Backbone as numpy.savetxt, mean C-alpha at the origin, in Angstrom:
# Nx Ny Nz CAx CAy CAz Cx Cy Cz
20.39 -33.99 -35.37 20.41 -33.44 -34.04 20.34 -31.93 -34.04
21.42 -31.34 -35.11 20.83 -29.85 -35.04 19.88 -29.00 -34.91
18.54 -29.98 -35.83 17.27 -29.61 -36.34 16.52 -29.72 -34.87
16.77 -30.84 -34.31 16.26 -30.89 -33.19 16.07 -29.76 -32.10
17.87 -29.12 -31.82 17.94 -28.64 -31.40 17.18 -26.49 -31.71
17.69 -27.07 -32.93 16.82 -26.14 -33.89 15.04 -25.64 -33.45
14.30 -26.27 -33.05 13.21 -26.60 -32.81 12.75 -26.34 -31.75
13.89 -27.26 -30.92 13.25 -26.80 -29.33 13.72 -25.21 -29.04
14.61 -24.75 -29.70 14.99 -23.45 -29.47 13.65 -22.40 -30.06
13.07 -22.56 -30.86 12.36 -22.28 -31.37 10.86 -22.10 -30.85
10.49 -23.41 -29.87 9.41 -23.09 -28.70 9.46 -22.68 -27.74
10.82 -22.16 -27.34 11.57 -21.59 -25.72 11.38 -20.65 -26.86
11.71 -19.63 -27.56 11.37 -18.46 -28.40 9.66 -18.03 -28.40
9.37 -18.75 -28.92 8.17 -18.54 -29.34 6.75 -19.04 -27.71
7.34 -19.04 -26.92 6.84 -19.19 -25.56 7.37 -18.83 -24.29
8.34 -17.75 -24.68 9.24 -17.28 -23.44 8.58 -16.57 -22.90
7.41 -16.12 -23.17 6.60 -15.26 -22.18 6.19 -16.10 -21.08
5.59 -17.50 -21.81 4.92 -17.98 -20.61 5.86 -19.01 -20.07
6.98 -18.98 -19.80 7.96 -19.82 -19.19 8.82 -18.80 -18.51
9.07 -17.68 -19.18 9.91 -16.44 -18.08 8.55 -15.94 -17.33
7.44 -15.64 -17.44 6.57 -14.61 -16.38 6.30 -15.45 -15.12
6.11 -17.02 -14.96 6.36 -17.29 -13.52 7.69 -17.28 -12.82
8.99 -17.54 -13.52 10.33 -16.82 -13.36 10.50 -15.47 -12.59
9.66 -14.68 -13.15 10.37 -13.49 -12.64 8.94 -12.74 -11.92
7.90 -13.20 -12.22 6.84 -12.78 -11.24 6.73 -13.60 -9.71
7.08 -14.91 -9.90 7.35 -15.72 -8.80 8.07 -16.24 -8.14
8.76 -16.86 -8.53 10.36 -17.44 -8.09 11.38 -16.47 -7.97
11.77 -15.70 -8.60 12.93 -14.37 -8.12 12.33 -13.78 -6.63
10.71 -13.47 -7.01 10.48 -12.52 -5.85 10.33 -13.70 -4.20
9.95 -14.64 -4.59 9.78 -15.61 -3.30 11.21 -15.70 -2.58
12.32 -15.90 -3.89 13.80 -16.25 -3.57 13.78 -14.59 -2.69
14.04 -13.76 -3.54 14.21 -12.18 -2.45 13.34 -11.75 -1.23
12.30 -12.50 -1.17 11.42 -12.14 -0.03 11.88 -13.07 0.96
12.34 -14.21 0.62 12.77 -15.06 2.17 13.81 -14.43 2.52
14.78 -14.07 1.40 16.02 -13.49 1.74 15.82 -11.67 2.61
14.93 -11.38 1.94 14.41 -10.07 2.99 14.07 -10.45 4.48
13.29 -11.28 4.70 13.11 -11.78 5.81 14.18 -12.28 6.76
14.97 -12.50 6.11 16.30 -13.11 7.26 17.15 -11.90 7.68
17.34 -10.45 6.78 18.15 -9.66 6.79 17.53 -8.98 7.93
18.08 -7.78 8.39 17.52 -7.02 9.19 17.56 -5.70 8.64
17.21 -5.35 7.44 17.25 -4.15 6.85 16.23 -4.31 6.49
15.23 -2.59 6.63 13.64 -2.38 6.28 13.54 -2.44 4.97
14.42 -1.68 4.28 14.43 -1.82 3.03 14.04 -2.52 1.85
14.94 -3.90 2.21 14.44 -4.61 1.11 13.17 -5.76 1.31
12.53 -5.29 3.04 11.05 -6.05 3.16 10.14 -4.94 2.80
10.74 -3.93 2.69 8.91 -2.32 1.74 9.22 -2.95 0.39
10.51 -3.28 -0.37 10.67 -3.51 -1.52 9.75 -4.81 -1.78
9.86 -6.00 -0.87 9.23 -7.06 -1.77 7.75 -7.07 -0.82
7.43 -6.58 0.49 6.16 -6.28 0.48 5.16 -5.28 -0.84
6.27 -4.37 -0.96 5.12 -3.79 -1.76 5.06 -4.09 -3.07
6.11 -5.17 -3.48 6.07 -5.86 -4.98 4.72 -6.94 -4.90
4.41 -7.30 -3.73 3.64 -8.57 -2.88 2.08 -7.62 -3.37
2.11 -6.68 -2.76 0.90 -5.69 -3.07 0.54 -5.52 -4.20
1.34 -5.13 -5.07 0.98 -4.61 -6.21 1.09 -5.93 -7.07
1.31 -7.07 -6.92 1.55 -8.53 -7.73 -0.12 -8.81 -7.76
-0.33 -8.78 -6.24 -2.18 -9.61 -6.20 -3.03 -7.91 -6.82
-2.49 -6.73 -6.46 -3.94 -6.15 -7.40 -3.98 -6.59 -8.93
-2.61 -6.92 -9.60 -2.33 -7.28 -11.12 -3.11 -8.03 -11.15
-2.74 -9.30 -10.10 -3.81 -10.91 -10.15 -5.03 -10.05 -9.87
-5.75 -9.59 -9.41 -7.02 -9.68 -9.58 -7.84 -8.78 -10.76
-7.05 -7.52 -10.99 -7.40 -6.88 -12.45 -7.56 -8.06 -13.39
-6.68 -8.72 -13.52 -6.40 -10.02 -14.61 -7.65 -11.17 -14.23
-7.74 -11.55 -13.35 -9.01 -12.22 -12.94 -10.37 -11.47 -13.04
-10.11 -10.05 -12.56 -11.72 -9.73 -12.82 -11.51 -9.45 -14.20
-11.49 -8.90 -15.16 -11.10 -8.54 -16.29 -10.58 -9.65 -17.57
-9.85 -10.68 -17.35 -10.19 -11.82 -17.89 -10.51 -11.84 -19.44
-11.81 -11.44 -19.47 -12.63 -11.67 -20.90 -11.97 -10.77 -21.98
-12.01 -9.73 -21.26 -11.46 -8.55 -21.82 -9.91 -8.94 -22.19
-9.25 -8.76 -21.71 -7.71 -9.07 -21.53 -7.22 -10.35 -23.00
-8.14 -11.44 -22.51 -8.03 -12.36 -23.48 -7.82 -11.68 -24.63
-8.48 -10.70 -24.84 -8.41 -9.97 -26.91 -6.70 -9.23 -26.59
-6.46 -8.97 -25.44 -5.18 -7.88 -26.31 -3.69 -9.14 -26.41
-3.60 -8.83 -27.64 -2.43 -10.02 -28.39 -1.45 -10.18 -27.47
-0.68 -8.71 -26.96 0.55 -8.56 -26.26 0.14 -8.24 -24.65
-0.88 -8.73 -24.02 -0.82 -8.36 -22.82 0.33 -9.43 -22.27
0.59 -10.70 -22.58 1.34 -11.55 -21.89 2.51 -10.85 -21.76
2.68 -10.35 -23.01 4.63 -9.45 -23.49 4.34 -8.31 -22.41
3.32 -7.71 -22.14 3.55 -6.24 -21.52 3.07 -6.82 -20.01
2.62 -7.89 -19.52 2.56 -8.15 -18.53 3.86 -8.27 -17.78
4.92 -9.12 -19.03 5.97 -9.44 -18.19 7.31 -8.37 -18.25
6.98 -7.56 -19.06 7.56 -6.46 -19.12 7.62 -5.50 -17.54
5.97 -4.88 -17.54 6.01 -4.81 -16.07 6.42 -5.54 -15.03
6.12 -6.45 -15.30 6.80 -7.84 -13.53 8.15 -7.39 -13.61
9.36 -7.34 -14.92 10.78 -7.10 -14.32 11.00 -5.89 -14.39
10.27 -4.49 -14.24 10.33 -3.22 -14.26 9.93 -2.80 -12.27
8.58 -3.84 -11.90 8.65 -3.51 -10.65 9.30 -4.64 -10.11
10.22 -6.04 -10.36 11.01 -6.87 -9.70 12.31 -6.41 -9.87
12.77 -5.48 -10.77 14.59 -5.63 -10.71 14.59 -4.35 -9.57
15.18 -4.65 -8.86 15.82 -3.35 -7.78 16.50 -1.99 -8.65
16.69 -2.47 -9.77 17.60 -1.05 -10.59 16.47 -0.21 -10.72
15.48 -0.23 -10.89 14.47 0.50 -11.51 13.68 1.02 -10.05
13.52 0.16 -9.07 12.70 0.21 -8.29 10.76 0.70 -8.63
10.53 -0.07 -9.45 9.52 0.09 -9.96 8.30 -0.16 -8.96
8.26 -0.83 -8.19 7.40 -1.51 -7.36 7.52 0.18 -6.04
8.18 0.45 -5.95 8.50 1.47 -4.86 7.92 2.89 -5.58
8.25 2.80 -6.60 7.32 4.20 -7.91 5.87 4.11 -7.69
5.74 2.82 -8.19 4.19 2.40 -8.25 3.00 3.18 -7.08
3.82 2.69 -6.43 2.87 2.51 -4.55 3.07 3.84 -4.31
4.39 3.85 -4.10 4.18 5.85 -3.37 3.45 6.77 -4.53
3.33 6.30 -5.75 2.67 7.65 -6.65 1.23 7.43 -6.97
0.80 5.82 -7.10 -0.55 6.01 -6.93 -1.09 4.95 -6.18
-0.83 4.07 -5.44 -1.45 2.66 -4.44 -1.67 3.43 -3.38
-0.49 4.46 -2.45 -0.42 4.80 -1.19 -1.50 6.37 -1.10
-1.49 7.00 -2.05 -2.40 8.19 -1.31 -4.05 7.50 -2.10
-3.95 6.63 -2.42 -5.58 5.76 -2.24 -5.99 5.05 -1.21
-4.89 5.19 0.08 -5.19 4.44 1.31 -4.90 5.17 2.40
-3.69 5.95 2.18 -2.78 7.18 3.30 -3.67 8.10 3.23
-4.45 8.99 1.84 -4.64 10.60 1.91 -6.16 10.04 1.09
-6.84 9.66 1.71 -8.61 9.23 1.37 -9.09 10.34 0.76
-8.81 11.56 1.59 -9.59 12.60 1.52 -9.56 13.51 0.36
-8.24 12.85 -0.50 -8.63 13.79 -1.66 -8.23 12.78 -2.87
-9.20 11.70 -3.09 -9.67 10.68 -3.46 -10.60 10.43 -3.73
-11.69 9.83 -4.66 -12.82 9.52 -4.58 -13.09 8.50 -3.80
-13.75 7.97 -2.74 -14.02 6.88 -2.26 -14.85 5.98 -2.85
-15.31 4.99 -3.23 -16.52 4.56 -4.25 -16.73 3.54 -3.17
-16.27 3.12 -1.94 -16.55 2.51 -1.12 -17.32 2.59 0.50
-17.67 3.98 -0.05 -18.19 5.45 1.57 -19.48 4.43 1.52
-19.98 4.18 3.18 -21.25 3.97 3.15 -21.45 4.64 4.44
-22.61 5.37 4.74 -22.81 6.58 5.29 -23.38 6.14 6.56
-22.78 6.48 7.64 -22.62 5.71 9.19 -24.11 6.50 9.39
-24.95 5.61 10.34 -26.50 5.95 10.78 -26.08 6.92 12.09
-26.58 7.78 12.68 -26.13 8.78 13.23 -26.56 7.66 14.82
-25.50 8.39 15.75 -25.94 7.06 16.87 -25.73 8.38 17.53
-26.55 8.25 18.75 -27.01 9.40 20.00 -25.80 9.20 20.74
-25.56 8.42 21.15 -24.27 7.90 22.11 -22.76 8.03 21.67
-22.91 7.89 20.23 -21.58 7.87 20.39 -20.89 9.31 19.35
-20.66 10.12 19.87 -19.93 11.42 19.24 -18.62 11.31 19.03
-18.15 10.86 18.37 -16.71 10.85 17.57 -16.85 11.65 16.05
-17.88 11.24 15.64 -18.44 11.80 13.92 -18.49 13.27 14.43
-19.26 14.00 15.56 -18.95 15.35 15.71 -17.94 15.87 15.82
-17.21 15.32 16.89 -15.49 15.72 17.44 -14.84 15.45 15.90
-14.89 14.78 15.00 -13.90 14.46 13.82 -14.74 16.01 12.81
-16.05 16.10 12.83 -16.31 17.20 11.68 -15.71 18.51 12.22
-15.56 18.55 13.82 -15.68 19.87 14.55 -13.75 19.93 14.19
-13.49 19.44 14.37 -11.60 19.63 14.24 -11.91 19.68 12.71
-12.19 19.24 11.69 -12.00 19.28 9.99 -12.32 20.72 9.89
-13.77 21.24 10.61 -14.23 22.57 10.41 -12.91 23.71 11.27
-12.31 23.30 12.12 -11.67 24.60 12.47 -9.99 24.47 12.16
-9.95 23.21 11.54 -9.10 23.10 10.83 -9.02 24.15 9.35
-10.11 23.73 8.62 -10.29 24.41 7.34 -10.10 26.19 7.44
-11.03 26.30 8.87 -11.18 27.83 9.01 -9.81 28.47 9.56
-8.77 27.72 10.03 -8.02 28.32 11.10 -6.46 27.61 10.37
-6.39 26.71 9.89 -5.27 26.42 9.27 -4.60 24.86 10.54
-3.74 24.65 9.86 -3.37 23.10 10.48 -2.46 23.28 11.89
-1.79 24.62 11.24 -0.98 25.19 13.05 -1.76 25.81 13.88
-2.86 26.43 13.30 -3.57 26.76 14.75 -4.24 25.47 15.40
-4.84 24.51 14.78 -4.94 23.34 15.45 -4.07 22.66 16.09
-2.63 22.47 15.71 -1.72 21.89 16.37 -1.86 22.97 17.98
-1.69 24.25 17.99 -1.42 24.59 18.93 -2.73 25.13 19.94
-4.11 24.59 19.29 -5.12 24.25 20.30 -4.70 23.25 21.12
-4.83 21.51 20.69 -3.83 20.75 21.18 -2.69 21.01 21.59
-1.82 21.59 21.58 -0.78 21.93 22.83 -1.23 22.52 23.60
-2.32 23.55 23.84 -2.25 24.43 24.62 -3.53 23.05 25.75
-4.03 22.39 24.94 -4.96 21.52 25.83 -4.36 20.42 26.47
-2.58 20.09 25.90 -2.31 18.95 26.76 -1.34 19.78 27.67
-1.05 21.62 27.84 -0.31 21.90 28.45 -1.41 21.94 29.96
-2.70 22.32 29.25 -3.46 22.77 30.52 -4.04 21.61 31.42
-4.12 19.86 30.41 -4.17 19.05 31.45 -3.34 18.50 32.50
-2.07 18.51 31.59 -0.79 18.09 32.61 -0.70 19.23 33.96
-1.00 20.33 33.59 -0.98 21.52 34.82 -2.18 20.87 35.45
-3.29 20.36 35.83 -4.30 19.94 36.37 -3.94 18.96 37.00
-3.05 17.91 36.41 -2.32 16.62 37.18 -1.25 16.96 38.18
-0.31 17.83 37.75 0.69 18.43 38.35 0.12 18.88 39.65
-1.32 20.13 39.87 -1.64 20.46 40.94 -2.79 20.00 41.88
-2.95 18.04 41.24 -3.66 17.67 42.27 -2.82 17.72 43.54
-3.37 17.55 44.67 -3.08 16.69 46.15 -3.63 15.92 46.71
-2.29 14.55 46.60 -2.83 13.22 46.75 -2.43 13.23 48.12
-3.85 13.04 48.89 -3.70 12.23 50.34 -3.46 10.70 50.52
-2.38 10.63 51.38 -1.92 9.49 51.61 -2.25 8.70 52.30
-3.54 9.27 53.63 -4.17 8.58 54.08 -5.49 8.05 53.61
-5.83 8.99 52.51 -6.99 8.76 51.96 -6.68 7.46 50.96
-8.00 6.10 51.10 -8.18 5.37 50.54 -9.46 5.04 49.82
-9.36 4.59 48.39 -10.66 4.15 47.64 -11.22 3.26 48.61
């Protein structure tokens, strides 16, 4: 019986990667995400949303990539290494991740490469693409507070325009 036991200890060893990485890539985080969901603290739903985020880009690096991946000996060991670096709350790894490089690839575009830009056909009708270059340009030239306080000075001068209509009360549409 020892030997036995001997043995099976021995394939829980020699396969703990692939018996702990759905453990702690799946089941811990499902268990903490329902439990986020019932709480009413933001906290620990950015924590397992953005563990949720950064879980499927892994899955799909690993899916597109695949062939490749197959050759490195220890990706399983360093896969699951990462899963309890961004799953244990001590580390907050999943919260590192995102704010230092996931979030200004989606928040701050602009000083990013985009590899996804496809270049809008210029439409007669609709000027938003001007109004967006014309604020970037006097932004650049003028700095971010003189823009803020173009905009103030344009929602002080419409509200003064509302302020000194006079509405007739006999007058009807």
């Amino acid at each position: 019986m020892g030997s036995g036991a001997g043995s099976f200890l021995k394939v829980i060893l020699k396969n703990f990667d692939v018996l702990a990485g759905p453990v702690v890539s799946l089941v811990y985080p499902l268990y903490a995400s329902i439990r986020a969901i019932e709480t009413k603290s933001v906290v620990d739903d950015q924590q397992w949303l953005t563990y949720w985020v950064l879980y499927s880009m892994i899955t799909l690096i690993e899916l597109t990539f695949a062939k490749v991946i197959e050759w490195i000996p220890i990706w399983s060991y360093a896969k699951l290494i990462l899963t309890c670096w961004l799953v244990i709350p001590y580390f907050s790894g999943a919260a590192y991740v995102y704010e230092h490089f996931v979030r200004p690839l989606f928040v701050n575009p602009q000083q990013t490469i985009n590899i996804w830009y496809v270049p809008r056909k210029k439409d007669v009708f609709n000027k938003s693409d001007d109004i967006l270059t014309a604020a970037e340009k006097y932004i650049e030239e003028n700095g971010t507070e003189a823009f803020e306080k173009l905009i103030h000075r344009a929602d002080k001068s419409r509200s003064n325009i509302y302020a000194n209509t006079i509405f007739d009360e006999d007058y009807r549409y």
